[in-house]
mmCIF file with all atom_site columns, C-alpha atoms in Angstrom:
data_model
loop_
_atom_site.group_PDB
_atom_site.id
_atom_site.type_symbol
_atom_site.label_atom_id
_atom_site.label_alt_id
_atom_site.label_comp_id
_atom_site.label_asym_id
_atom_site.label_entity_id
_atom_site.label_seq_id
_atom_site.pdbx_PDB_ins_code
_atom_site.Cartn_x
_atom_site.Cartn_y
_atom_site.Cartn_z
_atom_site.occupancy
_atom_site.B_iso_or_equiv
_atom_site.pdbx_formal_charge
_atom_site.auth_seq_id
_atom_site.auth_comp_id
_atom_site.auth_asym_id
_atom_site.auth_atom_id
_atom_site.pdbx_PDB_model_num
ATOM 1   C CA . MET A 1 1   ? -110.617 29.917 8.432   1.00 0.00 ? 6   MET A CA 1
ATOM 2   C CA . ASP A 1 2   ? -111.870 26.430 7.690   1.00 0.00 ? 7   ASP A CA 1
ATOM 3   C CA . ARG A 1 3   ? -110.131 25.350 4.519   1.00 0.00 ? 8   ARG A CA 1
ATOM 4   C CA . TYR A 1 4   ? -112.309 22.269 3.752   1.00 0.00 ? 9   TYR A CA 1
ATOM 5   C CA . ILE A 1 5   ? -114.377 22.866 0.640   1.00 0.00 ? 10  ILE A CA 1
ATOM 6   C CA . THR A 1 6   ? -116.616 19.997 1.703   1.00 0.00 ? 11  THR A CA 1
ATOM 7   C CA . GLN A 1 7   ? -117.762 22.063 4.666   1.00 0.00 ? 12  GLN A CA 1
ATOM 8   C CA . SER A 1 8   ? -118.228 25.261 2.731   1.00 0.00 ? 13  SER A CA 1
ATOM 9   C CA . LYS A 1 9   ? -121.325 26.895 1.213   1.00 0.00 ? 14  LYS A CA 1
ATOM 10  C CA . TYR A 1 10  ? -120.009 25.838 -2.224  1.00 0.00 ? 15  TYR A CA 1
ATOM 11  C CA . PHE A 1 11  ? -120.293 22.087 -1.601  1.00 0.00 ? 16  PHE A CA 1
ATOM 12  C CA . THR A 1 12  ? -123.352 19.935 -2.322  1.00 0.00 ? 17  THR A CA 1
ATOM 13  C CA . PRO A 1 13  ? -123.891 16.268 -1.611  1.00 0.00 ? 18  PRO A CA 1
ATOM 14  C CA . ASN A 1 14  ? -124.272 15.695 -5.373  1.00 0.00 ? 19  ASN A CA 1
ATOM 15  C CA . PHE A 1 15  ? -120.538 16.083 -5.639  1.00 0.00 ? 20  PHE A CA 1
ATOM 16  C CA . ASN A 1 16  ? -119.457 12.442 -5.338  1.00 0.00 ? 21  ASN A CA 1
ATOM 17  C CA . THR A 1 17  ? -116.288 12.596 -7.460  1.00 0.00 ? 22  THR A CA 1
ATOM 18  C CA . ALA A 1 18  ? -113.282 14.876 -7.657  1.00 0.00 ? 23  ALA A CA 1
ATOM 19  C CA . ILE A 1 19  ? -110.110 15.319 -9.740  1.00 0.00 ? 24  ILE A CA 1
ATOM 20  C CA . PHE A 1 20  ? -107.124 16.639 -7.787  1.00 0.00 ? 25  PHE A CA 1
ATOM 21  C CA . SER A 1 21  ? -104.257 18.080 -9.839  1.00 0.00 ? 26  SER A CA 1
ATOM 22  C CA . ASP A 1 22  ? -102.702 20.704 -7.528  1.00 0.00 ? 27  ASP A CA 1
ATOM 23  C CA . PRO A 1 23  ? -103.376 23.489 -7.443  1.00 0.00 ? 28  PRO A CA 1
ATOM 24  C CA . ILE A 1 24  ? -106.630 22.763 -9.303  1.00 0.00 ? 29  ILE A CA 1
ATOM 25  C CA . ARG A 1 25  ? -109.400 20.634 -7.827  1.00 0.00 ? 30  ARG A CA 1
ATOM 26  C CA . ILE A 1 26  ? -112.579 19.780 -9.686  1.00 0.00 ? 31  ILE A CA 1
ATOM 27  C CA . TYR A 1 27  ? -115.710 18.537 -7.900  1.00 0.00 ? 32  TYR A CA 1
ATOM 28  C CA . PHE A 1 28  ? -118.548 17.036 -9.867  1.00 0.00 ? 33  PHE A CA 1
ATOM 29  C CA . SER A 1 29  ? -121.303 14.378 -10.030 1.00 0.00 ? 34  SER A CA 1
ATOM 30  C CA . ASN A 1 30  ? -120.528 11.010 -11.641 1.00 0.00 ? 35  ASN A CA 1
ATOM 31  C CA . GLN A 1 31  ? -122.952 11.799 -14.417 1.00 0.00 ? 36  GLN A CA 1
ATOM 32  C CA . HIS A 1 32  ? -120.779 14.751 -15.484 1.00 0.00 ? 37  HIS A CA 1
ATOM 33  C CA . GLU A 1 33  ? -117.443 12.896 -15.581 1.00 0.00 ? 38  GLU A CA 1
ATOM 34  C CA . SER A 1 34  ? -116.844 13.488 -19.293 1.00 0.00 ? 39  SER A CA 1
ATOM 35  C CA . GLN A 1 35  ? -117.433 17.261 -18.877 1.00 0.00 ? 40  GLN A CA 1
ATOM 36  C CA . ALA A 1 36  ? -115.157 17.345 -15.853 1.00 0.00 ? 41  ALA A CA 1
ATOM 37  C CA . LEU A 1 37  ? -112.407 15.577 -17.744 1.00 0.00 ? 42  LEU A CA 1
ATOM 38  C CA . GLU A 1 38  ? -112.784 18.050 -20.627 1.00 0.00 ? 43  GLU A CA 1
ATOM 39  C CA . ILE A 1 39  ? -112.382 20.944 -18.153 1.00 0.00 ? 44  ILE A CA 1
ATOM 40  C CA . TYR A 1 40  ? -109.442 19.165 -16.556 1.00 0.00 ? 45  TYR A CA 1
ATOM 41  C CA . PHE A 1 41  ? -107.562 18.827 -19.863 1.00 0.00 ? 46  PHE A CA 1
ATOM 42  C CA . LEU A 1 42  ? -108.235 22.482 -20.760 1.00 0.00 ? 47  LEU A CA 1
ATOM 43  C CA . MET A 1 43  ? -107.042 23.598 -17.323 1.00 0.00 ? 48  MET A CA 1
ATOM 44  C CA . GLN A 1 44  ? -103.835 21.580 -17.648 1.00 0.00 ? 49  GLN A CA 1
ATOM 45  C CA . LYS A 1 45  ? -102.783 23.918 -20.468 1.00 0.00 ? 50  LYS A CA 1
ATOM 46  C CA . ARG A 1 46  ? -103.069 26.738 -17.978 1.00 0.00 ? 51  ARG A CA 1
ATOM 47  C CA . LYS A 1 47  ? -101.553 25.017 -14.953 1.00 0.00 ? 52  LYS A CA 1
ATOM 48  C CA . ASN A 1 48  ? -98.401  27.144 -14.750 1.00 0.00 ? 53  ASN A CA 1
ATOM 49  C CA . GLU A 1 49  ? -100.491 30.338 -14.949 1.00 0.00 ? 54  GLU A CA 1
ATOM 50  C CA . TRP A 1 50  ? -102.798 29.053 -12.267 1.00 0.00 ? 55  TRP A CA 1
ATOM 51  C CA . GLU A 1 51  ? -99.860  28.267 -9.987  1.00 0.00 ? 56  GLU A CA 1
ATOM 52  C CA . LYS A 1 52  ? -98.474  31.802 -10.475 1.00 0.00 ? 57  LYS A CA 1
ATOM 53  C CA . PHE A 1 53  ? -101.921 33.404 -9.920  1.00 0.00 ? 58  PHE A CA 1
ATOM 54  C CA . LEU A 1 54  ? -102.649 31.374 -6.755  1.00 0.00 ? 59  LEU A CA 1
ATOM 55  C CA . ARG A 1 55  ? -99.145  31.815 -5.321  1.00 0.00 ? 60  ARG A CA 1
ATOM 56  C CA . SER A 1 56  ? -99.462  35.580 -5.761  1.00 0.00 ? 61  SER A CA 1
ATOM 57  C CA . ARG A 1 57  ? -102.461 35.332 -3.380  1.00 0.00 ? 62  ARG A CA 1
ATOM 58  C CA . GLY A 1 58  ? -100.585 33.395 -0.745  1.00 0.00 ? 63  GLY A CA 1
ATOM 59  C CA . LYS A 1 59  ? -98.719  30.154 -0.179  1.00 0.00 ? 64  LYS A CA 1
ATOM 60  C CA . GLY A 1 60  ? -100.468 26.855 -0.692  1.00 0.00 ? 65  GLY A CA 1
ATOM 61  C CA . ASN A 1 61  ? -103.714 28.141 -2.254  1.00 0.00 ? 66  ASN A CA 1
ATOM 62  C CA . TYR A 1 62  ? -106.091 26.144 -4.460  1.00 0.00 ? 67  TYR A CA 1
ATOM 63  C CA . CYS A 1 63  ? -108.557 26.702 -7.231  1.00 0.00 ? 68  CYS A CA 1
ATOM 64  C CA . TYR A 1 64  ? -111.754 24.723 -6.760  1.00 0.00 ? 69  TYR A CA 1
ATOM 65  C CA . LEU A 1 65  ? -113.890 24.194 -9.876  1.00 0.00 ? 70  LEU A CA 1
ATOM 66  C CA . MET A 1 66  ? -117.371 23.104 -8.831  1.00 0.00 ? 71  MET A CA 1
ATOM 67  C CA . LEU A 1 67  ? -119.417 21.620 -11.727 1.00 0.00 ? 72  LEU A CA 1
ATOM 68  C CA . TYR A 1 68  ? -123.041 21.823 -10.477 1.00 0.00 ? 73  TYR A CA 1
ATOM 69  C CA . PRO A 1 69  ? -125.432 19.317 -12.012 1.00 0.00 ? 74  PRO A CA 1
ATOM 70  C CA . GLU A 1 70  ? -128.460 21.570 -11.606 1.00 0.00 ? 75  GLU A CA 1
ATOM 71  C CA . GLN A 1 71  ? -129.100 25.285 -11.900 1.00 0.00 ? 76  GLN A CA 1
ATOM 72  C CA . SER A 1 72  ? -130.926 25.380 -8.524  1.00 0.00 ? 77  SER A CA 1
ATOM 73  C CA . GLN A 1 73  ? -127.864 24.041 -6.722  1.00 0.00 ? 78  GLN A CA 1
ATOM 74  C CA . PHE A 1 74  ? -125.639 26.574 -8.502  1.00 0.00 ? 79  PHE A CA 1
ATOM 75  C CA . ALA A 1 75  ? -128.008 29.411 -7.550  1.00 0.00 ? 80  ALA A CA 1
ATOM 76  C CA . GLN A 1 76  ? -128.007 28.393 -3.868  1.00 0.00 ? 81  GLN A CA 1
ATOM 77  C CA . CYS A 1 77  ? -124.208 28.650 -3.728  1.00 0.00 ? 82  CYS A CA 1
ATOM 78  C CA . PHE A 1 78  ? -123.551 31.755 -5.807  1.00 0.00 ? 83  PHE A CA 1
ATOM 79  C CA . GLU A 1 79  ? -125.311 35.120 -5.661  1.00 0.00 ? 84  GLU A CA 1
ATOM 80  C CA . ASN A 1 80  ? -125.048 35.466 -9.471  1.00 0.00 ? 85  ASN A CA 1
ATOM 81  C CA . GLY A 1 81  ? -126.897 32.208 -9.890  1.00 0.00 ? 86  GLY A CA 1
ATOM 82  C CA . ASP A 1 82  ? -128.371 33.074 -13.256 1.00 0.00 ? 87  ASP A CA 1
ATOM 83  C CA . SER A 1 83  ? -125.079 33.079 -15.126 1.00 0.00 ? 88  SER A CA 1
ATOM 84  C CA . ASN A 1 84  ? -123.127 30.159 -16.558 1.00 0.00 ? 89  ASN A CA 1
ATOM 85  C CA . PHE A 1 85  ? -120.303 30.424 -14.075 1.00 0.00 ? 90  PHE A CA 1
ATOM 86  C CA . SER A 1 86  ? -119.400 32.580 -11.143 1.00 0.00 ? 91  SER A CA 1
ATOM 87  C CA . PRO A 1 87  ? -116.230 33.228 -9.193  1.00 0.00 ? 92  PRO A CA 1
ATOM 88  C CA . GLY A 1 88  ? -116.061 33.018 -5.403  1.00 0.00 ? 93  GLY A CA 1
ATOM 89  C CA . GLU A 1 89  ? -113.527 32.835 -2.651  1.00 0.00 ? 94  GLU A CA 1
ATOM 90  C CA . MET A 1 90  ? -112.928 30.619 0.375   1.00 0.00 ? 95  MET A CA 1
ATOM 91  C CA . GLY A 1 91  ? -110.333 32.336 2.489   1.00 0.00 ? 96  GLY A CA 1
ATOM 92  C CA . GLU A 1 92  ? -107.322 32.764 0.187   1.00 0.00 ? 97  GLU A CA 1
ATOM 93  C CA . ASP A 1 93  ? -108.544 29.941 -2.136  1.00 0.00 ? 98  ASP A CA 1
ATOM 94  C CA . PHE A 1 94  ? -110.314 30.636 -5.413  1.00 0.00 ? 99  PHE A CA 1
ATOM 95  C CA . VAL A 1 95  ? -113.656 28.974 -6.289  1.00 0.00 ? 100 VAL A CA 1
ATOM 96  C CA . ILE A 1 96  ? -115.344 28.873 -9.656  1.00 0.00 ? 101 ILE A CA 1
ATOM 97  C CA . GLY A 1 97  ? -118.886 27.650 -9.799  1.00 0.00 ? 102 GLY A CA 1
ATOM 98  C CA . ILE A 1 98  ? -119.980 26.225 -13.115 1.00 0.00 ? 103 ILE A CA 1
ATOM 99  C CA . ASN A 1 99  ? -123.691 25.923 -13.970 1.00 0.00 ? 104 ASN A CA 1
ATOM 100 C CA . GLY A 1 100 ? -123.181 22.759 -15.966 1.00 0.00 ? 105 GLY A CA 1
ATOM 101 C CA . PRO A 1 101 ? -123.059 20.939 -18.087 1.00 0.00 ? 106 PRO A CA 1
ATOM 102 C CA . LEU A 1 102 ? -121.590 23.333 -20.661 1.00 0.00 ? 107 LEU A CA 1
ATOM 103 C CA . ASP A 1 103 ? -122.051 23.301 -24.445 1.00 0.00 ? 108 ASP A CA 1
ATOM 104 C CA . ALA A 1 104 ? -119.068 24.238 -26.631 1.00 0.00 ? 109 ALA A CA 1
ATOM 105 C CA . THR A 1 105 ? -119.942 27.926 -26.654 1.00 0.00 ? 110 THR A CA 1
ATOM 106 C CA . ARG A 1 106 ? -120.354 28.157 -22.887 1.00 0.00 ? 111 ARG A CA 1
ATOM 107 C CA . MET A 1 107 ? -117.117 26.149 -22.372 1.00 0.00 ? 112 MET A CA 1
ATOM 108 C CA . GLN A 1 108 ? -115.203 28.578 -24.521 1.00 0.00 ? 113 GLN A CA 1
ATOM 109 C CA . ALA A 1 109 ? -116.717 31.545 -22.647 1.00 0.00 ? 114 ALA A CA 1
ATOM 110 C CA . LEU A 1 110 ? -115.657 29.892 -19.353 1.00 0.00 ? 115 LEU A CA 1
ATOM 111 C CA . MET A 1 111 ? -112.076 29.381 -20.562 1.00 0.00 ? 116 MET A CA 1
ATOM 112 C CA . ASP A 1 112 ? -111.926 32.965 -21.900 1.00 0.00 ? 117 ASP A CA 1
ATOM 113 C CA . ASP A 1 113 ? -113.019 34.295 -18.524 1.00 0.00 ? 118 ASP A CA 1
ATOM 114 C CA . ILE A 1 114 ? -110.477 32.141 -16.697 1.00 0.00 ? 119 ILE A CA 1
ATOM 115 C CA . ASP A 1 115 ? -107.767 33.224 -19.096 1.00 0.00 ? 120 ASP A CA 1
ATOM 116 C CA . GLY A 1 116 ? -108.517 36.876 -18.387 1.00 0.00 ? 121 GLY A CA 1
ATOM 117 C CA . GLN A 1 117 ? -108.442 36.336 -14.656 1.00 0.00 ? 122 GLN A CA 1
ATOM 118 C CA . ILE A 1 118 ? -105.102 34.546 -14.553 1.00 0.00 ? 123 ILE A CA 1
ATOM 119 C CA . GLY A 1 119 ? -103.370 36.301 -17.446 1.00 0.00 ? 124 GLY A CA 1
ATOM 120 C CA . TYR A 1 120 ? -103.128 33.272 -19.715 1.00 0.00 ? 125 TYR A CA 1
ATOM 121 C CA . GLN A 1 121 ? -102.461 33.894 -23.426 1.00 0.00 ? 126 GLN A CA 1
ATOM 122 C CA . ASN A 1 122 ? -103.173 30.965 -25.685 1.00 0.00 ? 127 ASN A CA 1
ATOM 123 C CA . PRO A 1 123 ? -100.128 30.274 -27.836 1.00 0.00 ? 128 PRO A CA 1
ATOM 124 C CA . GLU A 1 124 ? -102.187 28.784 -30.662 1.00 0.00 ? 129 GLU A CA 1
#
């Protein structure tokens, strides 16, 4: 299995920037840097849970968060292209496509969905 996200169906040439914070990798367009950083900081609160979740799937797995700048690109990469976000897989790696940018309500819905998938309980 080819493990390069840049050679997968999930990658688009519009992704010209990435944040790597193992095991989480966020790909996005420069114009969505502030949204990507917001997602990054929210994901950092869940980093331990992500590591446990991914390690339960196999050794050395990643979570790729793909912040698509346009709905049409999101729809090309995910079968459920009419939603705000959609999960996918690339081998043993986990992919989350985000039909961005997200407003506060959609961002909370994304985090709630992620929390449910990885078993995160917000201590606040």
